[in-house]
């Protein structure tokens, strides 16, 4: 009896889709755990991935990722192949890019994430057995692997995060929302698409790919983020604090003559502009305060009634002018009084007042006229 030969097939965690049109990018789906099977034996997996990539002939590629991670060496090999690829690579996180999957994501020339997708980085992990020397060697190897991962992250984030910050984030096992991933430079933009996700026990299921949160050091962080995604936006906007804020903004809008009612869902830009305009109005009015009771009363009324500085400038200037004229007239009267007093006192103690000369009279008159004219 002859022997039956069984052909072993290499499991693949990626799938390449043909282009529908010649000018459209090809699509590659990298879903599920990044496996290491046969990676070290004969490099079949790495070779197969390279062959599939080469078959695209350098056309643009949309790499769709939804993976809890896996083998870091497999991820590094894929990263290097994608970085060497001639076509433009757009990486899209279809749900989760965690652990080793983040390395592959960083190969994208552009990285996009739906608003409820997740991105997680942590230190590389391994199983180790042996004596103390062997354990120390394993730890040293893990440090080397971590350094290579950090090098990838630094290249992608382009200065938005430092090496020390990355080390701290990896030590802490950091779970990021799409907005946070953009802030740190791991992603470039957030789409308004939504990932279908749910939690069943410890299993986080995103676009049909399951991730066992119990395998991670801080899986509860992912659960907390997931639960925040589930809160209805209207419920969040109906809190007492938001109601008070909207009420204040509406008052400001009314003072500015904005007839349109501000709804909770209204664009924040319009609200911010209204607040800024009101702040500038108050600042400009307060800059006109002089300490004069009449002037300041006009300004305070304007603050309460929604008037701007330009609206009351004429009234304020008129009061100032009247005050200046009052000061001139008071000075003229005082000068005349002083001259009369001087003449009266010059005849004190029985001494007859001397008659002023023509020049002295003219000088006194000139002084009074100059004071009256504000000179």
Coordinates of C-alpha atoms in Angstrom, one line a residue:
X1 CA 0.0 0.0 0.0
X2 CA 1.4 3.4 -1.0
X3 CA 1.6 6.3 1.4
X4 CA -0.8 9.2 1.1
X5 CA 0.9 12.6 1.1
X6 CA -0.9 15.5 2.9
X7 CA -0.2 19.0 1.8
X8 CA 0.1 21.5 4.6
X9 CA -1.4 24.9 3.9
X10 CA 0.0 28.0 5.5
X11 CA -2.7 30.0 7.4
X12 CA -3.0 33.6 6.3
X13 CA -4.3 36.5 8.3
X14 CA -4.6 38.7 5.3
X15 CA -6.7 38.8 2.2
X16 CA -6.1 40.8 -1.1
X17 CA -9.1 42.1 -3.0
X18 CA -8.9 42.8 -6.8
X19 CA -9.5 46.3 -7.9
X20 CA -13.0 47.0 -9.4
X21 CA -11.6 49.7 -11.7
X22 CA -8.2 50.3 -13.1
X23 CA -7.9 53.7 -11.4
X24 CA -9.0 52.4 -8.0
X25 CA -6.6 51.3 -5.2
X26 CA -6.4 47.7 -4.4
X27 CA -7.6 46.6 -1.0
X28 CA -5.9 44.3 1.5
X29 CA -7.8 43.1 4.6
X30 CA -5.6 42.3 7.6
X31 CA -8.1 41.0 10.1
X32 CA -7.7 38.8 13.2
X33 CA -4.5 37.8 15.0
X34 CA -1.2 38.2 13.3
X35 CA 0.2 34.7 13.4
X36 CA 3.7 33.4 13.5
X37 CA 3.1 30.0 12.1
X38 CA 5.9 28.9 9.8
X39 CA 7.4 32.4 10.0
X40 CA 10.6 31.0 11.5
X41 CA 10.6 27.5 9.9
X42 CA 11.0 28.3 6.2
X43 CA 9.7 31.9 5.9
X44 CA 6.7 30.8 3.9
X45 CA 4.3 33.3 5.5
X46 CA 6.7 36.3 4.9
X47 CA 7.3 35.1 1.3
X48 CA 3.6 34.6 0.6
X49 CA 2.8 38.1 1.9
X50 CA 5.6 39.6 -0.3
X51 CA 4.3 37.8 -3.3
X52 CA 0.8 39.0 -2.8
X53 CA 2.1 42.6 -2.4
X54 CA 4.3 42.3 -5.5
X55 CA 1.3 41.1 -7.6
X56 CA -0.3 44.5 -7.1
X57 CA 2.3 45.9 -9.4
X58 CA 2.8 49.1 -7.3
X59 CA -0.7 50.4 -7.6
X60 CA -2.1 52.3 -4.6
X61 CA -3.2 50.2 -1.7
X62 CA -5.9 50.6 0.9
X63 CA -4.8 48.4 3.9
X64 CA -7.8 47.7 6.2
X65 CA -6.7 46.6 9.7
X66 CA -8.8 45.1 12.4
X67 CA -6.5 43.1 14.7
X68 CA -5.8 42.6 18.4
X69 CA -2.1 42.1 17.5
X70 CA 0.0 39.0 17.5
X71 CA 3.6 38.1 16.6
X72 CA 5.8 41.2 16.7
X73 CA 8.4 39.8 14.3
X74 CA 5.7 39.1 11.7
X75 CA 4.4 42.6 12.1
X76 CA 7.9 44.0 11.7
X77 CA 8.4 42.1 8.5
X78 CA 5.1 43.3 7.1
X79 CA 5.9 46.8 8.1
X80 CA 9.2 46.7 6.2
X81 CA 7.6 45.2 3.1
X82 CA 4.9 47.9 3.1
X83 CA 7.4 50.7 3.6
X84 CA 9.4 49.4 0.5
X85 CA 6.2 49.2 -1.6
X86 CA 6.2 51.6 -4.5
X87 CA 2.5 52.5 -4.4
X88 CA 0.8 54.7 -1.9
X89 CA -0.5 52.9 1.2
X90 CA -3.5 54.2 3.1
X91 CA -4.0 52.3 6.3
X92 CA -7.6 52.3 7.7
X93 CA -8.4 50.9 11.2
X94 CA -11.6 49.1 10.7
X95 CA -12.1 48.6 14.4
X96 CA -9.0 47.8 16.4
X97 CA -5.3 48.2 15.9
X98 CA -3.7 46.8 19.1
X99 CA -0.2 45.6 20.0
X100 CA 1.7 44.3 17.0
X101 CA -1.0 45.5 14.6
X102 CA -0.1 49.1 15.4
X103 CA 3.3 48.5 13.9
X104 CA 1.7 47.5 10.6
X105 CA -0.7 50.5 10.8
X106 CA 2.3 52.8 11.0
X107 CA 3.5 51.7 7.6
X108 CA 0.6 53.7 6.0
X109 CA 1.5 56.9 4.2
X110 CA -1.9 58.0 5.5
X111 CA -3.7 56.5 8.5
X112 CA -7.4 57.1 9.0
X113 CA -9.7 55.9 11.8
X114 CA -13.4 55.8 12.3
X115 CA -14.4 57.9 15.3
X116 CA -15.1 54.9 17.5
X117 CA -12.1 52.8 16.5
X118 CA -9.3 52.0 19.0
X119 CA -5.5 52.0 19.0
X120 CA -3.4 50.4 21.7
X121 CA 0.3 50.3 22.4
X122 CA 2.2 48.4 25.0
X123 CA 5.5 46.7 25.7
X124 CA 6.3 43.5 23.9
X125 CA 5.5 40.3 25.8
X126 CA 6.9 36.8 25.7
X127 CA 6.9 33.5 27.6
X128 CA 10.2 32.5 29.2
X129 CA 11.5 29.6 31.1
X130 CA 15.0 28.8 32.4
X131 CA 17.5 30.0 34.9
X132 CA 18.4 33.5 35.9
X133 CA 20.9 34.1 33.1
X134 CA 18.4 32.9 30.5
X135 CA 15.7 35.1 32.0
X136 CA 18.0 38.2 31.9
X137 CA 18.9 37.4 28.3
X138 CA 15.2 37.3 27.5
X139 CA 14.6 40.6 29.2
X140 CA 17.5 42.2 27.2
X141 CA 16.0 40.8 24.0
X142 CA 12.6 42.3 24.9
X143 CA 14.3 45.7 25.4
X144 CA 15.8 45.5 22.0
X145 CA 12.4 44.6 20.5
X146 CA 10.9 47.5 22.3
X147 CA 13.5 49.9 20.9
X148 CA 12.7 48.7 17.3
X149 CA 9.0 49.4 18.0
X150 CA 9.7 52.8 19.4
X151 CA 11.8 53.6 16.3
X152 CA 8.7 52.8 14.1
X153 CA 6.4 54.9 16.3
X154 CA 8.8 57.9 16.3
X155 CA 9.0 57.7 12.5
X156 CA 5.2 57.8 12.2
X157 CA 4.4 60.5 14.9
X158 CA 7.0 63.0 13.5
X159 CA 7.8 64.8 16.7
X160 CA 4.3 64.9 18.2
X161 CA 5.5 62.6 21.0
X162 CA 8.9 62.0 22.4
X163 CA 10.8 58.8 23.0
X164 CA 10.4 59.0 26.8
X165 CA 6.7 59.7 26.4
X166 CA 6.3 56.6 24.2
X167 CA 8.1 54.5 26.7
X168 CA 5.8 55.7 29.4
X169 CA 2.8 55.1 27.2
X170 CA 4.0 51.6 26.4
X171 CA 4.7 50.8 30.1
X172 CA 1.2 51.9 31.0
X173 CA -0.5 49.9 28.1
X174 CA -2.2 53.0 26.6
X175 CA -5.6 52.7 24.8
X176 CA -6.3 55.6 22.5
X177 CA -9.5 56.8 20.8
X178 CA -9.3 57.9 17.2
X179 CA -9.0 61.6 18.3
X180 CA -6.2 60.8 20.7
X181 CA -4.4 58.7 18.0
X182 CA -4.5 61.8 15.7
X183 CA -3.2 64.0 18.6
X184 CA -0.2 61.8 19.1
X185 CA 0.5 61.4 15.4
X186 CA -0.4 57.7 15.1
X187 CA -3.3 58.7 12.7
X188 CA -3.9 61.5 10.4
X189 CA -7.6 61.9 10.3
X190 CA -10.9 60.7 11.8
X191 CA -13.9 59.8 9.7
X192 CA -17.5 60.0 10.8
X193 CA -18.0 56.3 10.1
X194 CA -19.0 54.0 12.9
X195 CA -17.5 50.6 13.7
X196 CA -20.0 47.9 14.7
X197 CA -18.9 46.8 18.1
X198 CA -20.1 45.2 21.3
X199 CA -18.8 43.5 24.5
X200 CA -19.7 40.0 25.5
X201 CA -18.1 39.2 28.8
X202 CA -14.4 39.8 28.4
X203 CA -14.7 39.7 24.6
X204 CA -14.6 43.0 22.7
X205 CA -16.0 42.4 19.3
X206 CA -15.4 45.0 16.6
X207 CA -16.5 44.4 13.0
X208 CA -16.8 40.6 13.8
X209 CA -13.2 40.4 15.1
X210 CA -13.0 39.3 18.7
X211 CA -10.4 40.6 21.2
X212 CA -10.1 39.0 24.6
X213 CA -9.6 41.9 27.0
X214 CA -8.5 39.6 29.8
X215 CA -5.2 39.0 27.9
X216 CA -4.2 42.6 28.3
X217 CA -2.8 44.3 31.4
X218 CA -5.4 47.1 31.4
X219 CA -8.3 45.7 29.4
X220 CA -10.7 47.6 31.6
X221 CA -9.5 50.8 29.9
X222 CA -10.7 49.6 26.6
X223 CA -14.0 48.6 28.2
X224 CA -14.4 52.1 29.7
X225 CA -13.7 53.7 26.3
X226 CA -16.2 51.4 24.6
X227 CA -18.9 52.2 27.2
X228 CA -18.3 55.9 26.6
X229 CA -19.0 55.3 22.9
X230 CA -22.4 53.8 23.8
X231 CA -23.6 56.9 25.7
X232 CA -26.2 58.8 23.6
X233 CA -24.9 62.3 22.7
X234 CA -28.2 63.9 23.5
X235 CA -28.1 62.5 27.0
X236 CA -24.7 64.1 27.5
X237 CA -25.8 67.4 26.2
X238 CA -28.8 67.5 28.6
X239 CA -26.8 67.7 31.8
X240 CA -27.4 70.6 34.1
X241 CA -24.0 72.1 33.4
X242 CA -24.7 72.1 29.6
X243 CA -28.1 73.6 30.1
X244 CA -26.6 76.5 32.2
X245 CA -24.0 77.1 29.5
X246 CA -26.5 77.2 26.8
X247 CA -28.7 79.6 28.8
X248 CA -25.7 81.9 29.3
X249 CA -24.8 81.8 25.6
X250 CA -28.4 82.5 24.6
X251 CA -28.4 85.6 26.8
X252 CA -25.2 86.8 25.1
X253 CA -26.8 86.1 21.7
X254 CA -29.8 88.1 22.7
X255 CA -27.7 91.1 23.7
X256 CA -25.8 90.9 20.4
X257 CA -29.0 91.0 18.5
X258 CA -28.8 87.4 17.3
X259 CA -32.5 86.5 16.8
X260 CA -31.9 82.9 16.0
X261 CA -32.2 80.5 19.0
X262 CA -29.1 78.5 19.8
X263 CA -29.9 74.8 19.9
X264 CA -27.8 72.3 21.7
X265 CA -26.7 70.7 18.4
X266 CA -25.7 74.0 16.9
X267 CA -22.1 74.3 15.6
X268 CA -19.7 75.2 18.4
X269 CA -18.0 77.7 16.1
X270 CA -21.0 80.0 16.1
X271 CA -21.2 79.8 19.9
X272 CA -17.5 80.5 20.3
X273 CA -17.7 83.6 18.0
X274 CA -20.7 84.9 20.0
X275 CA -18.8 84.6 23.3
X276 CA -15.7 86.2 21.8
X277 CA -17.7 89.2 20.5
X278 CA -19.5 89.7 23.8
X279 CA -16.1 89.6 25.7
X280 CA -14.6 92.2 23.3
X281 CA -17.7 94.4 23.7
X282 CA -17.4 94.5 27.5
X283 CA -13.6 95.1 27.3
X284 CA -14.0 98.0 24.9
X285 CA -16.7 99.6 27.1
X286 CA -14.7 99.2 30.3
X287 CA -11.7 100.8 28.6
X288 CA -13.8 104.0 28.4
X289 CA -14.3 104.3 32.2
X290 CA -12.9 107.5 33.6
X291 CA -14.1 107.7 37.2
X292 CA -16.5 110.5 36.3
X293 CA -20.0 109.7 37.7
X294 CA -21.9 110.7 34.5
X295 CA -19.6 109.1 32.0
X296 CA -19.4 105.9 33.9
X297 CA -23.2 105.7 34.4
X298 CA -23.6 105.9 30.5
X299 CA -21.0 103.1 30.1
X300 CA -22.7 100.9 32.7
X301 CA -26.1 101.3 31.1
X302 CA -24.5 100.3 27.7
X303 CA -23.0 97.2 29.2
X304 CA -26.4 96.1 30.4
X305 CA -28.4 97.0 27.3
X306 CA -26.0 95.4 24.8
X307 CA -24.7 98.6 23.2
X308 CA -21.2 98.8 21.9
X309 CA -18.5 101.4 22.6
X310 CA -19.1 103.1 19.2
X311 CA -22.8 103.5 20.1
X312 CA -22.2 105.7 23.1
X313 CA -18.9 107.4 22.1
X314 CA -20.6 110.6 21.2
X315 CA -22.4 110.9 24.5
X316 CA -19.2 110.2 26.5
X317 CA -17.2 112.7 24.5
X318 CA -19.9 115.4 25.1
X319 CA -19.7 114.8 28.8
X320 CA -15.9 115.0 28.8
X321 CA -16.1 118.3 26.8
X322 CA -18.6 119.8 29.3
X323 CA -16.3 118.8 32.1
X324 CA -13.4 120.5 30.4
X325 CA -15.4 123.7 29.9
X326 CA -16.4 123.6 33.6
X327 CA -12.8 123.4 34.6
X328 CA -11.9 126.3 32.4
X329 CA -14.7 128.5 33.7
X330 CA -13.9 127.7 37.3
X331 CA -10.2 128.6 36.7
X332 CA -11.2 131.9 35.1
X333 CA -13.5 132.8 38.0
X334 CA -10.8 131.9 40.5
X335 CA -8.2 134.0 38.6
X336 CA -10.5 137.1 38.7
X337 CA -11.1 136.5 42.4
X338 CA -7.4 136.3 43.1
X339 CA -6.7 139.6 41.2
X340 CA -9.5 141.4 43.1
X341 CA -8.3 139.9 46.4
X342 CA -4.7 141.0 45.7
X343 CA -5.9 144.6 45.0
X344 CA -8.0 144.6 48.2
X345 CA -5.2 143.4 50.3
X346 CA -2.7 145.9 48.9
X347 CA -4.6 148.6 50.9
X348 CA -4.6 146.8 54.2
X349 CA -3.6 148.4 57.5
X350 CA -4.6 151.9 56.3
X351 CA -2.4 151.8 53.3
X352 CA -4.2 153.1 50.3
X353 CA -4.3 150.7 47.4
X354 CA -2.1 151.8 44.6
X355 CA -3.8 152.2 41.2
X356 CA -2.5 149.6 38.8
X357 CA -0.8 150.8 35.7
X358 CA -2.2 150.3 32.2
X359 CA 0.3 147.5 31.6
X360 CA -0.7 145.7 34.8
X361 CA -4.4 145.9 33.9
X362 CA -3.7 144.5 30.4
X363 CA -1.6 141.7 31.8
X364 CA -4.4 140.7 34.2
X365 CA -7.0 140.8 31.5
X366 CA -4.8 138.7 29.2
X367 CA -4.3 136.1 32.0
X368 CA -8.1 135.8 32.4
X369 CA -8.7 135.5 28.7
X370 CA -6.0 132.8 28.3
X371 CA -7.5 130.8 31.1
X372 CA -10.9 131.0 29.7
X373 CA -9.6 129.8 26.3
X374 CA -8.0 126.9 28.0
X375 CA -4.4 128.0 27.2

